[in-house]
Coordinates of C-alpha atoms in Angstrom, one line a residue:
H846 CA 83.1 120.2 98.9
W847 CA 85.5 117.9 96.7
I848 CA 84.5 116.0 93.2
I849 CA 86.0 112.5 92.0
D850 CA 86.2 112.9 88.5
N851 CA 85.6 109.0 86.6
P852 CA 88.0 108.5 84.1
D853 CA 85.1 108.8 81.4
G854 CA 84.3 112.9 82.4
S855 CA 81.7 112.1 84.4
V856 CA 81.0 112.4 88.3
E857 CA 80.1 109.8 90.8
N858 CA 81.0 111.1 93.5
Q859 CA 81.0 113.9 95.6
V860 CA 83.7 114.4 98.9
N861 CA 82.6 116.8 101.4
H862 CA 84.7 118.9 104.3
N863 CA 86.1 115.7 107.1
D864 CA 85.3 113.2 104.7
T865 CA 87.9 110.1 104.9
V866 CA 89.2 109.6 100.8
I867 CA 91.7 106.5 100.5
F868 CA 93.0 105.8 96.8
T869 CA 94.8 102.3 96.1
I870 CA 97.3 102.9 93.4
F871 CA 98.7 99.7 91.8
L872 CA 101.9 100.2 90.0
T873 CA 103.1 97.7 87.4
C874 CA 107.2 98.0 87.4
S875 CA 109.1 96.4 84.0
A876 CA 112.7 97.4 85.8
P877 CA 113.5 97.8 88.6
G878 CA 114.6 101.1 90.2
L879 CA 113.0 104.0 92.2
Y880 CA 109.8 105.5 90.2
N881 CA 108.4 109.0 91.6
F882 CA 104.4 110.1 90.8
P883 CA 103.0 113.5 91.7
L884 CA 99.7 113.5 93.0
H885 CA 97.3 116.8 93.2
T886 CA 93.9 118.9 94.0
S887 CA 92.8 120.8 92.2
S888 CA 90.0 123.3 93.8
F889 CA 86.9 125.0 91.7
F890 CA 84.9 127.6 92.7
D891 CA 80.6 126.0 93.2
D892 CA 79.6 127.4 89.4
G893 CA 82.3 126.1 87.9
N894 CA 84.9 128.7 87.6
T895 CA 88.2 128.0 87.7
D896 CA 89.7 131.4 88.6
A897 CA 90.3 129.8 91.8
F898 CA 92.1 127.0 90.4
F899 CA 95.2 125.6 92.1
S900 CA 96.8 122.5 93.4
F901 CA 99.1 120.9 95.9
G902 CA 100.2 117.6 96.5
D903 CA 103.0 115.5 97.2
S904 CA 105.2 113.6 94.9
Y905 CA 105.0 109.8 96.5
S906 CA 108.3 107.3 95.3
V907 CA 108.0 103.2 95.1
S908 CA 110.9 101.8 95.2
Y909 CA 110.9 98.2 93.1
E910 CA 113.6 95.9 94.3
C911 CA 113.4 93.2 91.4
C912 CA 115.1 89.9 93.9
S913 CA 111.9 87.7 94.1
V914 CA 114.0 84.1 94.6
K915 CA 118.0 83.9 94.2
G916 CA 119.2 81.8 91.2
D917 CA 117.1 82.9 89.0
I918 CA 118.8 84.6 86.4
N919 CA 117.3 84.1 83.7
Y920 CA 114.8 86.2 85.3
D921 CA 112.0 83.6 84.0
H922 CA 110.2 83.8 87.2
V923 CA 110.9 79.6 87.4
G924 CA 114.1 79.0 88.5
P925 CA 116.3 78.6 90.3
D926 CA 116.8 76.0 87.8
V927 CA 119.6 74.3 84.7
S928 CA 118.4 77.3 82.5
D929 CA 119.9 79.4 85.2
I930 CA 123.3 78.0 85.7
T931 CA 123.3 78.2 81.0
Y932 CA 122.4 81.9 81.6
F933 CA 125.4 82.3 84.4
V934 CA 128.2 80.6 82.8
D935 CA 127.1 82.5 79.5
Y936 CA 127.3 85.4 81.4
I937 CA 130.4 85.1 83.7
F938 CA 132.5 83.3 80.8
K939 CA 131.2 84.3 77.3
G940 CA 130.6 87.9 78.0
S941 CA 127.1 87.6 77.5
E942 CA 124.1 89.9 78.9
S943 CA 123.9 91.3 81.9
P944 CA 121.4 89.4 84.5
P945 CA 117.6 91.3 84.4
C946 CA 118.4 91.5 88.3
L947 CA 121.5 91.4 89.0
K948 CA 120.2 90.6 92.9
S949 CA 119.3 87.4 92.4
A950 CA 122.5 86.3 90.4
D951 CA 124.5 87.1 93.9
I952 CA 123.8 83.7 95.7
N953 CA 125.1 83.6 97.7
S954 CA 124.9 87.5 99.3
D955 CA 128.6 88.6 99.3
N956 CA 128.1 92.3 97.1
N957 CA 130.2 90.3 94.0
I958 CA 128.7 88.4 91.1
F959 CA 131.6 85.7 90.6
V960 CA 132.0 82.2 90.0
D961 CA 131.4 81.3 93.4
D962 CA 127.5 82.1 92.5
L963 CA 127.5 79.3 90.1
T964 CA 129.3 77.5 92.1
Y965 CA 126.7 77.5 94.8
L966 CA 124.2 77.2 92.4
V967 CA 125.5 74.1 91.1
D968 CA 125.6 72.6 94.8
Y969 CA 122.1 73.1 95.9
L970 CA 120.9 72.1 92.2
F971 CA 123.0 69.1 91.7
K972 CA 124.6 68.4 95.2
E973 CA 121.6 68.7 97.9
G974 CA 123.9 71.7 98.6
L975 CA 122.4 75.0 100.9
P976 CA 119.6 76.9 99.3
P977 CA 120.0 80.5 98.5
I978 CA 120.3 82.5 100.9
P979 CA 116.8 84.5 100.5
C980 CA 116.4 88.9 98.9
S981 CA 117.0 91.0 101.7
Y982 CA 115.9 94.6 101.4

């Protein structure tokens, strides 16, 4: 049988042979990228002796993409708005810090971040232009 330990060290559940266990894992990612995390199981004799300890497991990968809305250049989850235009102008023309999520700055989805993306955003916000092309993965 298998035992599931609680974070405080107490034991709440026993999992027997042929039982099904479903794990739900919630991840909070602070930056876009590929995150890897290993999982393992351990086996002990019924008397608690660890001589038969072994582990096996898989490493799972989660890909986190930052782009939720094209045009949210400053990544404040409010835009696209005027503050995104200001951030973009500073980035392109003044060499300021790059956008936290470069994919959201590629507003026309041509895989380049340039003045035409800024023009697209200005047209959308002030001239009733087309909305930014949605993020895609």
